[in-house]
C-alpha positions in Angstrom: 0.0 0.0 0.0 1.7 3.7 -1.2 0.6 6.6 0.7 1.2 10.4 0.3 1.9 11.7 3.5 -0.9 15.4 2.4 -3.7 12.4 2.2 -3.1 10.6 4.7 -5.9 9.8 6.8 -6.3 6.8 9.6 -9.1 5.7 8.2 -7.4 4.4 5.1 -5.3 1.6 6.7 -5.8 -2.1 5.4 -6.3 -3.8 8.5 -6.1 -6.7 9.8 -2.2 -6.3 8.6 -0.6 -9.6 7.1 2.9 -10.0 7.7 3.5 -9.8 4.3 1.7 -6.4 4.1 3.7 -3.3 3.0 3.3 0.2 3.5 5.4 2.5 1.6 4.7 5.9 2.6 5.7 9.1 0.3 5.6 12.8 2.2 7.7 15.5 0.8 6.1 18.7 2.5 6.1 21.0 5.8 5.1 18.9 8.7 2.3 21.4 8.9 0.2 19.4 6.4 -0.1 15.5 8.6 1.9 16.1 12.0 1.4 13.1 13.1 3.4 11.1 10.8 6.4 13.3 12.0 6.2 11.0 15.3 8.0 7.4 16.3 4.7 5.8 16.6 3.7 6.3 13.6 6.5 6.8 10.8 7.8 3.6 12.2 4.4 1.8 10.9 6.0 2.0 7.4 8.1 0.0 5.7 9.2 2.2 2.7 9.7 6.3 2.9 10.3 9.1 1.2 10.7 11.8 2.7 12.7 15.1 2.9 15.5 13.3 5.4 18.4 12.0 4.1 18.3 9.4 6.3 14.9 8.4 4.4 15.0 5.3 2.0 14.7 7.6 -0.7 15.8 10.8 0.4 14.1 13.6 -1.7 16.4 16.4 0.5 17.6 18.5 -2.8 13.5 18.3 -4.6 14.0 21.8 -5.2 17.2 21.6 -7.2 17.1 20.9 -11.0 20.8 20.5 -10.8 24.1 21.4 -9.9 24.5 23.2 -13.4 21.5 25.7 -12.3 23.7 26.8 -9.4 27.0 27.9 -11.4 24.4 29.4 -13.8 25.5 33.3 -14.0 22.2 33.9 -16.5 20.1 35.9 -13.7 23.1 37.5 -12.0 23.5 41.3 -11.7 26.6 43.3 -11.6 27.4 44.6 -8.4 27.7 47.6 -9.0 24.3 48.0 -11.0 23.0 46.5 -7.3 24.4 49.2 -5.4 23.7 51.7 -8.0 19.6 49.9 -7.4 19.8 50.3 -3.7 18.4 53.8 -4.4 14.8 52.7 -5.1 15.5 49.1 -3.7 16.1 47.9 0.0 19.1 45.8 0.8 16.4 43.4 2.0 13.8 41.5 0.0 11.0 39.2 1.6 8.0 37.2 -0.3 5.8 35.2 1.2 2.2 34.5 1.2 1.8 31.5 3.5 1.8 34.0 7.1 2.3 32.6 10.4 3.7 29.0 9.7 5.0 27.0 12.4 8.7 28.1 11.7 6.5 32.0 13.1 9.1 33.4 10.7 7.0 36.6 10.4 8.1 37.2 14.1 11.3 37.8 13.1 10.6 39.3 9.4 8.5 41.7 11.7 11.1 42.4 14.5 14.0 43.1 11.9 12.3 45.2 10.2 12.6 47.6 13.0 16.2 47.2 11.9 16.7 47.3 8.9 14.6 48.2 5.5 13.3 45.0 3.7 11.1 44.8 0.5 7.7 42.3 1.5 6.4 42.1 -2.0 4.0 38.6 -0.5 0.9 39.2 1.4 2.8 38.8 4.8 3.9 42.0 5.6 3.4 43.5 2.3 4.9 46.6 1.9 5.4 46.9 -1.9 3.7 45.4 -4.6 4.5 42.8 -7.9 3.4 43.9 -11.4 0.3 42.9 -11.8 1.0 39.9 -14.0 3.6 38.4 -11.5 1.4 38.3 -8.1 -0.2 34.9 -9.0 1.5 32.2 -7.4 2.4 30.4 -10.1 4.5 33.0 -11.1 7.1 32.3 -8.7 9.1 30.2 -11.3 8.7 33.2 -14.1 11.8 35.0 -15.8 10.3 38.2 -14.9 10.2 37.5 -10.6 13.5 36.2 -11.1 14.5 39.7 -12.6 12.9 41.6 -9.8 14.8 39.3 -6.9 18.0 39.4 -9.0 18.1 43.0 -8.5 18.6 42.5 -4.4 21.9 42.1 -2.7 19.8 39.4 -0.1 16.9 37.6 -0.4 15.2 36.5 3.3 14.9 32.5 2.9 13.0 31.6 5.8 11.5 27.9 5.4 8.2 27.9 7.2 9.0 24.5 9.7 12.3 23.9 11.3 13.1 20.4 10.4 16.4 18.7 9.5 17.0 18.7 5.8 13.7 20.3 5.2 14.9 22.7 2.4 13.0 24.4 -0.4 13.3 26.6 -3.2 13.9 29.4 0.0 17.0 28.5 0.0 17.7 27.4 -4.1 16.4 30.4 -5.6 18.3 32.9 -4.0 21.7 30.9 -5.3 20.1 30.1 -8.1 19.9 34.4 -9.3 23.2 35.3 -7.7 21.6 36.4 -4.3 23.2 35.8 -1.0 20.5 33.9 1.5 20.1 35.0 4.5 18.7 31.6 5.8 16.4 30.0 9.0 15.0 26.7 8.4 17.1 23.3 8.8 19.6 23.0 11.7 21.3 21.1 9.6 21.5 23.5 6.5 25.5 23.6 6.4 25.7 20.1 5.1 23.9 21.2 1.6 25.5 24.8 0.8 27.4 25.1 -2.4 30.2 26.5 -0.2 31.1 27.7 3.5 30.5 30.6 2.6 27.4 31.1 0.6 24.7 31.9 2.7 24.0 34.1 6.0 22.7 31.9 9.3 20.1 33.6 10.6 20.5 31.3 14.0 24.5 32.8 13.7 22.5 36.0 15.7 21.5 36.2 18.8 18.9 39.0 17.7 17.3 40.6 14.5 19.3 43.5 15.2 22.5 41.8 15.2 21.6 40.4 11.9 20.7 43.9 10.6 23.7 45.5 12.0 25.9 42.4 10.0 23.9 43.2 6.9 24.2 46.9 6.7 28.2 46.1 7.2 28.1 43.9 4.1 25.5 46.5 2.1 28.3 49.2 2.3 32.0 46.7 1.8 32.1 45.7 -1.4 34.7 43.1 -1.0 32.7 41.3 2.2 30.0 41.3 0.2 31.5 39.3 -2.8 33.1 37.2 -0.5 29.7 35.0 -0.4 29.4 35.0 -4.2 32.8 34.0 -5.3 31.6 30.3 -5.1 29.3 31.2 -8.1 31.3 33.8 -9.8 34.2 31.3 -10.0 31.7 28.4 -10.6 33.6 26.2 -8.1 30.5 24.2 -5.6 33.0 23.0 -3.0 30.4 21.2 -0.7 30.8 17.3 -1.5 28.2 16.1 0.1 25.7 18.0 -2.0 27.7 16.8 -5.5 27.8 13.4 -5.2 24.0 13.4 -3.5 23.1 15.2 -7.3 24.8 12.6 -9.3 23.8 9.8 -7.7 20.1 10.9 -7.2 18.0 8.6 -9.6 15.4 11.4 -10.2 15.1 14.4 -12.1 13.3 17.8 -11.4 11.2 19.2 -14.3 13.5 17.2 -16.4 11.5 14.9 -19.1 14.8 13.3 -19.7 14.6 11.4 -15.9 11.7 9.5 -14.2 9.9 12.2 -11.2 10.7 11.1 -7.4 7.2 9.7 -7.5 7.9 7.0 -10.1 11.4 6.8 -8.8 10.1 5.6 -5.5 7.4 3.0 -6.6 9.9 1.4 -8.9 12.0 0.9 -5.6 9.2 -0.4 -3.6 8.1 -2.7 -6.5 11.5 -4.1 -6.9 11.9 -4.8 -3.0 8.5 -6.8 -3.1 9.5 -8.8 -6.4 12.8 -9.5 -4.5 11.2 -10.8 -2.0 8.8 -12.8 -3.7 12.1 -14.5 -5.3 13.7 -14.9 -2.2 10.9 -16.9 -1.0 10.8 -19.0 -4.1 14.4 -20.3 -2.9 13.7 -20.8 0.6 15.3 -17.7 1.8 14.0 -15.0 4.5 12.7 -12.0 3.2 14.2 -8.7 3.1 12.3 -7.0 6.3 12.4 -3.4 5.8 11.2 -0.4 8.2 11.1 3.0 8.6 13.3 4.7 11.5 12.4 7.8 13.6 15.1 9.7 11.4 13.0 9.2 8.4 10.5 12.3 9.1 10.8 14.1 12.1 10.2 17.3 13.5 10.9 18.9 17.0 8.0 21.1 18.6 7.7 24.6 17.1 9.4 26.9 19.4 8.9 31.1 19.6 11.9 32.9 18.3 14.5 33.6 21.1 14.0 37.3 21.8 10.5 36.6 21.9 10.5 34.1 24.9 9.6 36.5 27.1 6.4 37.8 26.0 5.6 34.8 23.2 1.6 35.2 23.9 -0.9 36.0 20.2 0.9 34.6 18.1 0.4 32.1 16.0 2.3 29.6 17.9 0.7 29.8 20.6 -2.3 29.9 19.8 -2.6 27.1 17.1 1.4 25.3 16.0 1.9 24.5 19.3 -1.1 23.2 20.8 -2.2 21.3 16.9 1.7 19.7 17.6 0.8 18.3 21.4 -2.3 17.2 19.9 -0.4 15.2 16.9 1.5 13.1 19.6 -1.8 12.0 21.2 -2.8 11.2 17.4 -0.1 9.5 16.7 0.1 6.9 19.7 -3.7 6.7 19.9 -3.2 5.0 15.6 -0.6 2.6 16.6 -2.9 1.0 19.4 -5.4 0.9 17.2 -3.2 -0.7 14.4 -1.8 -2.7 17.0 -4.7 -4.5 17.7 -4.7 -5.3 14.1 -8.5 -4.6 13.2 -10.4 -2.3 11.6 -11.6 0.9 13.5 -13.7 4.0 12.8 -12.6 7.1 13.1 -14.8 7.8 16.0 -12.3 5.1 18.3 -9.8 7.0 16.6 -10.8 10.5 18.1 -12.2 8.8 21.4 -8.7 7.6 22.5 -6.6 10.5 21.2 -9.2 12.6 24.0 -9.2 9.9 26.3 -7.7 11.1 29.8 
C-alpha cells in the first residue's frame, strides 16, 4: 500500500495487517500538512519512505534543485555595481511570502528586523510593496520576470516555514540560483547542503534581529565582504561534497523529461523490494524485512523565536502550531494501538482515545 503523506488519513489503513503487508509511505512537504506522521509511533508503521530526510529510503532532500548546473548558472546574476547603483529605489532586503504565520512563526522575526533594517515584503505577509500585476499569482514564482525583480537585491530572506532537518525548499535554491546571497532560518542542519562555507547568512548565527541587521548593513556598504559569499558562483567552483555526489547519484530528475519524477522513482523501488522478496521466498530464503526509523521524518515542537521568549503570547504559535503539535503526539500513539490491535476501527475510536484522559 503507497501513501502520500498530504492524504493521509487513519481511516485508510488495510487492517487486519498480514505479515507480508507493505506500507510505503511518500511525504515530501512541511510537517504542517499530517503532524502526526512526523512521530516514532507512527512513521515507524511503514516500511518504505520518502521523505525530505536524508536518512529516508529515498531521500528527496535536494526536490527543489534541478541540478548542480542551475547553481553555477551566471544567466540571472546582476553586476554589483548595477546593485548598489539599485539600492536607491530598492532595499538591501527583500521578503516574499504568502503562507503567514507558519510554524517556523518566521514573520516574528521578518517583523522584528524590520525595526532594523529596511526590507522589501512584496508577499501578502507584511506586504509593503507590490508585484506587477502579471507576477502576483502564485504560479509566477518560477517566471523570468520574478527572477529579474529578486535578482536585483543584494539578499533575499529565505525563511522555510518548519524547522526540520533537511527540510529545504526553493527558500534557500532560488536565491543561489539568481546570484543572491540567502540570508537563511529553516534546517539546523543546513550547512551540510551549501554550495560553499561561505554562501549563505545563518540567521540562528545572531543572537537577535538586530545583530543580523547591524551584520547586513556592514556587508551593504563593503564591497569586497559582500562578494566574498558569491565568489563560489562567480568562480563556478561548488566545494560542498556532500551535496555533489548526493546530485549525481540521485536517480530522479526535477522538471527534467529526460529522468523518471521522485514519485515514479520511489514505486519502482518499492516494487522491486516486493518482487525480490517474492524471489527470495521462491528459494527458501527469509525476506528482506524493511522499516522506517524515527530519522525518516521528524520534527521537533515549534518553538517562539528567542528574543520573543519573554512575552511569546498572540501569536500564531501559541495559539494554534503548538497546541495542533501536542495534539499530533496523542494522534499519533492513539493510531498505533489501534493498528496494533490489528482490526479495523472508525474514526470515531480514533478520536475517542486521542481525548481519552
Amino acid at each position: 500500500w503507497f501513501y502520500l503523506g498530504t492524504d493521509f488519513n487513519v481511516d485508510s489503513l488495510p487492517l487486519p495487517r498480514k505479515d507480508y503487508h507493505d506500507w510505503a509511505l511518500f511525504h515530501e512537504e512541511s510537517p504542517k500538512n499530517n503532524y502526526k506522521l512526523f512521530h516514532e509511533p507512527t512513521i515507524t508503521l511503514f516500511n518504505h519512505t520518502a521523505t525530505f530526510s536524508r536518512h529516508s529510503h529515498l531521500p528527496l532532500t535536494t526536490q527543489y534543485l534541478e541540478s548542480i548546473e542551475v547553481l553555477k548558472s551566471l544567466k540571472y546574476m546582476i553586476p554589483l555595481q548595477i546593485k548598489n547603483s539599485l539600492r536607491k529605489r530598492l532595499a538591501p532586503l527583500v521578503y516574499v511570502q504568502s503562507d503567514c504565520n507558519p510554524p517556523s512563526d518566521r514573520d516574528s522575526y521578518v517583523r522584528e528586523l524590520m525595526c532594523h533594517i529596511e526590507i522589501d515584503s512584496y508577499g501578502e505577509c507584511l506586504h509593503n510593496r507590490d508585484l506587477p500585476q502579471q507576477l502576483r499569482n502564485p504560479t509566477a514564482m518560477d517566471d523570468g520576470n520574478f527572477y529579474k525583480i529578486l535578482a536585483q537585491y543584494k539578499f533575499i530572506l529565505a525563511f522555510e516555514n518548519a524547522i526540520c532537518e533537511d527540510y529545504i525548499t526553493e527558500k534557500l535554491w532560488r536565491p543561489l540560483k539568481l546570484g543572491v546571497v540567502p540570508v537563511y532560518f529553516g534546517s539546523p542542519s543546513i550547512v551540510d547542503w551549501l554550495p560553499s562555507n561561505r554562501s549563505a547568512i545563518l540567521v540562528s548565527s545572531f543572537s537577535h534581529p538586530r545583530e543580523l541587521a547591524r551584520y547586513i548593513k556592514m556587508l551593504d556598504t563593503n564591497d569586497q565582504e559582500y562578494e566574498s559569499y558569491l565568489q563560489w558562483k562567480m568562480k563556478g567552483d561548488i566545494s560542498n561534497p556532500r551535496l555533489l555526489t548526493t546530485m549525481k547519484e540521485r536517480k530522479w530528475g526535477v522538471q527534467d523529461i529526460t529522468q523518471d519524477n521522485y514519485i515514479d522513482t520511489f514505486e519502482c523501488m518499492v516494487c522491486n523490494r516486493v518482487w525480490e522478496n517474492i524471489r527470495r521466498k521462491e528459494k527458501g530464503w527469509l525476506p528482506q524485512r524493511w522499516k522506517a526509523q524515527v530519522n525518516h521524518l521528524r520534527c521537533p515542537k515549534p518553538e517562539a523565536f528567542w528574543f520573543l521568549s519573554s512575552n511569546p503570547g498572540g501569536t500564531s504559535l501559541q495559539e494554534m502550531w503548538i497546541p495542533s503539535y501536542e495534539q499530533s503526539k496523542k494522534e499519533a500513539w492513539a493510531l498505533r494501538q489501534l493498528v496494533e490491535r490489528n482490526r479495523n476501527f472508525t474514526t470515531e475510536e480514533f478520536w475517542m482515545l486521542v481525548f481519552k484522559e
